[in-house]
Amino acid sequence: MPEIFVSTDIETDGPIPGPHSMLSFGSAAYTAEKQLIGTFAANLQTLPGASADPKTMAWWETQPEAWAECRKDLQKPAEAMKAYVAWLKTLPGKPVFVGYPAGFDFLFVYWYLIRFAGESPFSFSALDIKSFAMATLGTPWRETVKRRMPKAWFDKLPHTHKALDDAIEQGALFCNILAENRKIKKLRDS
C-alpha cells in the first residue's frame, strides 16, 4: 500500500490543546510524485471552557483576513474530526501526517482526533518537514530555515495563514524535498 503524504496546517488560539482551541485545520493529500489527490478543511467551534491565549490573540490582530476566514462556517469539533477520519480512510494509501512544524500541528490534530473521533489514522507519529530538510541538506538544526533552503524547493504558492492554503504550499515543499532526497540517494547508491 503506497504512502499518502497528508500535509496539514492548523490555526489555534493558544499554544496547547485543551486549555486552548484549534480554530481551523487544512490537509492536502499528496502522492510521493507530488500529485495533489485531495484536500480537507474545517473551521471549528472553540472548546467549552477553553480560553484564548493573550499573546496568540495579539498575533491574530495582525492577521485580520486570516482571522475572518477561520471564524466562518464553524463546525462542532466532533463532527469535523469524524468527517476528517472518514476522508482520510478514502485516500488510496496509508496516510502519513506531514507538518511544518509537525510538533505543533500534530499535537493539536492528534489530540482532537483521539478526543472527538476516538482514533487516529496517522497512528501517533508525524513527519516534520524541517527535520527532513535538515537531513537532506546536512545542515545544523538552527540553520535549517526556509530562507536558507534552495529556492527550487519552493513553488509559487501563497502562505496566507489560512490553513488549507498553507497545507497545500507546505505539501508541495515536502514533495520537492523528497524528490531531492531521492536524487541524492540514487547518486550515493550508484
Short mmCIF file of C-alpha atoms in Angstrom, two decimals:
data_model
loop_
_atom_site.label_atom_id
_atom_site.label_comp_id
_atom_site.label_asym_id
_atom_site.label_seq_id
_atom_site.Cartn_x
_atom_site.Cartn_y
_atom_site.Cartn_z
CA MET A 1 0.00 0.00 0.00
CA PRO A 2 1.57 3.34 -1.01
CA GLU A 3 2.10 6.16 1.45
CA ILE A 4 -0.01 9.28 1.01
CA PHE A 5 1.58 12.39 2.47
CA VAL A 6 -1.08 14.47 4.23
CA SER A 7 0.36 17.95 4.61
CA THR A 8 -1.56 19.60 7.42
CA ASP A 9 -1.62 23.11 8.79
CA ILE A 10 -3.62 24.37 11.75
CA GLU A 11 -4.60 27.68 13.29
CA THR A 12 -5.16 27.99 17.05
CA ASP A 13 -5.95 30.49 19.77
CA GLY A 14 -3.16 29.27 22.05
CA PRO A 15 -0.10 27.02 22.41
CA ILE A 16 -1.64 23.73 23.61
CA PRO A 17 -4.89 21.80 23.04
CA GLY A 18 -7.45 21.60 25.83
CA PRO A 19 -6.86 24.92 27.56
CA HIS A 20 -6.86 26.44 24.05
CA SER A 21 -8.70 25.58 20.85
CA MET A 22 -7.79 24.58 17.33
CA LEU A 23 -9.64 27.16 15.25
CA SER A 24 -9.15 25.60 11.83
CA PHE A 25 -7.16 22.97 10.01
CA GLY A 26 -6.50 22.08 6.42
CA SER A 27 -4.94 18.99 4.86
CA ALA A 28 -3.62 18.41 1.35
CA ALA A 29 -3.01 14.78 0.37
CA TYR A 30 -0.06 14.23 -1.99
CA THR A 31 1.50 11.20 -3.59
CA ALA A 32 5.28 10.90 -3.44
CA GLU A 33 5.29 12.11 -7.06
CA LYS A 34 3.68 15.42 -5.96
CA GLN A 35 0.20 14.69 -7.26
CA LEU A 36 -2.38 16.52 -5.14
CA ILE A 37 -5.16 13.95 -4.78
CA GLY A 38 -7.49 15.68 -2.36
CA THR A 39 -7.99 18.28 0.33
CA PHE A 40 -9.95 18.66 3.54
CA ALA A 41 -10.55 21.76 5.64
CA ALA A 42 -12.71 22.76 8.58
CA ASN A 43 -13.20 25.74 10.85
CA LEU A 44 -14.04 24.68 14.38
CA GLN A 45 -16.08 25.99 17.26
CA THR A 46 -13.91 26.68 20.28
CA LEU A 47 -13.75 24.14 23.09
CA PRO A 48 -16.13 24.62 26.02
CA GLY A 49 -14.21 26.06 28.96
CA ALA A 50 -11.13 26.88 26.87
CA SER A 51 -9.80 30.42 26.66
CA ALA A 52 -7.71 32.26 24.13
CA ASP A 53 -4.06 33.00 24.91
CA PRO A 54 -3.41 36.78 25.02
CA LYS A 55 -0.11 36.53 23.08
CA THR A 56 -1.71 34.43 20.37
CA MET A 57 -4.65 36.81 20.11
CA ALA A 58 -2.27 39.78 19.80
CA TRP A 59 -0.72 38.00 16.80
CA TRP A 60 -4.19 37.36 15.32
CA GLU A 61 -4.85 41.12 15.44
CA THR A 62 -2.11 41.46 12.80
CA GLN A 63 -3.88 38.91 10.54
CA PRO A 64 -7.49 40.16 10.16
CA GLU A 65 -8.16 38.42 6.83
CA ALA A 66 -6.93 35.04 8.05
CA TRP A 67 -8.85 35.51 11.33
CA ALA A 68 -12.08 36.24 9.46
CA GLU A 69 -11.52 33.19 7.25
CA CYS A 70 -11.04 30.78 10.18
CA ARG A 71 -14.10 32.06 12.05
CA LYS A 72 -16.72 31.45 9.34
CA ASP A 73 -18.80 28.31 8.76
CA LEU A 74 -17.88 26.86 12.15
CA GLN A 75 -18.33 23.16 12.83
CA LYS A 76 -18.54 21.22 16.06
CA PRO A 77 -15.18 19.53 16.68
CA ALA A 78 -16.75 16.06 16.95
CA GLU A 79 -18.48 16.39 13.58
CA ALA A 80 -15.40 17.79 11.84
CA MET A 81 -12.98 15.21 13.23
CA LYS A 82 -15.25 12.27 12.37
CA ALA A 83 -15.61 13.63 8.83
CA TYR A 84 -11.83 14.05 8.66
CA VAL A 85 -11.24 10.43 9.69
CA ALA A 86 -13.74 9.30 7.04
CA TRP A 87 -11.91 11.40 4.41
CA LEU A 88 -8.51 10.02 5.45
CA LYS A 89 -9.85 6.48 5.08
CA THR A 90 -10.83 7.19 1.44
CA LEU A 91 -7.25 8.02 0.45
CA PRO A 92 -5.62 5.45 -1.87
CA GLY A 93 -2.86 4.55 0.56
CA LYS A 94 -1.59 4.79 4.13
CA PRO A 95 -1.81 8.39 5.39
CA VAL A 96 1.38 9.97 6.74
CA PHE A 97 0.95 13.22 8.68
CA VAL A 98 3.33 15.91 7.37
CA GLY A 99 3.72 19.30 9.07
CA TYR A 100 5.91 22.37 9.44
CA PRO A 101 6.38 22.25 12.38
CA ALA A 102 4.91 18.80 12.90
CA GLY A 103 5.44 19.01 16.66
CA PHE A 104 2.90 21.81 16.96
CA ASP A 105 0.37 20.90 14.28
CA PHE A 106 0.29 17.17 15.10
CA LEU A 107 -0.11 17.88 18.83
CA PHE A 108 -3.45 19.55 18.16
CA VAL A 109 -4.67 17.25 15.38
CA TYR A 110 -3.85 14.07 17.30
CA TRP A 111 -5.48 15.40 20.49
CA TYR A 112 -8.64 16.38 18.58
CA LEU A 113 -8.72 13.05 16.68
CA ILE A 114 -8.50 10.98 19.86
CA ARG A 115 -10.82 13.23 21.87
CA PHE A 116 -13.56 13.62 19.25
CA ALA A 117 -13.21 10.69 16.81
CA GLY A 118 -11.67 8.09 19.10
CA GLU A 119 -8.92 7.17 16.65
CA SER A 120 -6.02 8.47 14.59
CA PRO A 121 -5.46 7.08 11.08
CA PHE A 122 -1.92 8.50 11.43
CA SER A 123 -1.26 6.33 14.47
CA PHE A 124 0.81 8.51 16.83
CA SER A 125 3.57 9.71 14.52
CA ALA A 126 4.26 12.63 12.22
CA LEU A 127 6.87 13.63 9.65
CA ASP A 128 8.43 17.05 10.24
CA ILE A 129 9.40 18.95 7.08
CA LYS A 130 12.16 20.95 8.79
CA SER A 131 13.78 17.78 10.16
CA PHE A 132 13.60 16.16 6.73
CA ALA A 133 15.16 19.26 5.13
CA MET A 134 17.94 19.18 7.75
CA ALA A 135 18.75 15.57 6.90
CA THR A 136 18.59 16.22 3.14
CA LEU A 137 20.80 19.33 3.30
CA GLY A 138 23.13 18.06 6.01
CA THR A 139 22.79 21.37 7.85
CA PRO A 140 22.57 22.09 11.58
CA TRP A 141 19.04 22.37 13.01
CA ARG A 142 19.18 26.11 13.72
CA GLU A 143 20.47 26.81 10.21
CA THR A 144 17.70 24.80 8.57
CA VAL A 145 15.25 27.62 7.94
CA LYS A 146 13.17 28.37 4.87
CA ARG A 147 15.21 31.41 3.84
CA ARG A 148 18.34 29.18 3.61
CA MET A 149 16.69 26.33 1.72
CA PRO A 150 17.18 26.07 -2.06
CA LYS A 151 14.79 28.36 -3.95
CA ALA A 152 13.96 25.47 -6.29
CA TRP A 153 12.18 23.74 -3.40
CA PHE A 154 9.52 26.45 -3.27
CA ASP A 155 6.63 26.54 -5.71
CA LYS A 156 4.88 29.85 -6.31
CA LEU A 157 2.12 29.13 -3.81
CA PRO A 158 0.78 31.54 -1.18
CA HIS A 159 1.44 31.33 2.55
CA THR A 160 -1.62 33.15 3.92
CA HIS A 161 -2.12 31.74 7.44
CA LYS A 162 -5.31 30.21 6.05
CA ALA A 163 -4.92 26.55 6.97
CA LEU A 164 -5.68 24.94 3.61
CA ASP A 165 -3.55 27.41 1.61
CA ASP A 166 -0.61 26.73 3.91
CA ALA A 167 -1.14 22.95 3.85
CA ILE A 168 -1.02 22.95 0.04
CA GLU A 169 2.09 25.15 0.00
CA GLN A 170 3.89 23.05 2.62
CA GLY A 171 2.91 19.80 0.91
CA ALA A 172 4.50 20.96 -2.34
CA LEU A 173 7.63 21.95 -0.40
CA PHE A 174 7.77 18.50 1.19
CA CYS A 175 7.39 16.74 -2.18
CA ASN A 176 10.19 18.87 -3.64
CA ILE A 177 12.48 17.97 -0.74
CA LEU A 178 11.50 14.30 -1.13
CA ALA A 179 12.45 14.41 -4.83
CA GLU A 180 15.81 15.99 -3.96
CA ASN A 181 16.41 13.42 -1.23
CA ARG A 182 15.72 10.58 -3.65
CA LYS A 183 18.16 12.08 -6.20
CA ILE A 184 20.87 12.23 -3.54
CA LYS A 185 20.18 8.62 -2.51
CA LYS A 186 20.29 7.45 -6.12
CA LEU A 187 23.66 9.18 -6.66
CA ARG A 188 25.02 7.74 -3.44
CA ASP A 189 23.84 4.23 -4.35
CA SER A 190 25.27 4.30 -7.90
#
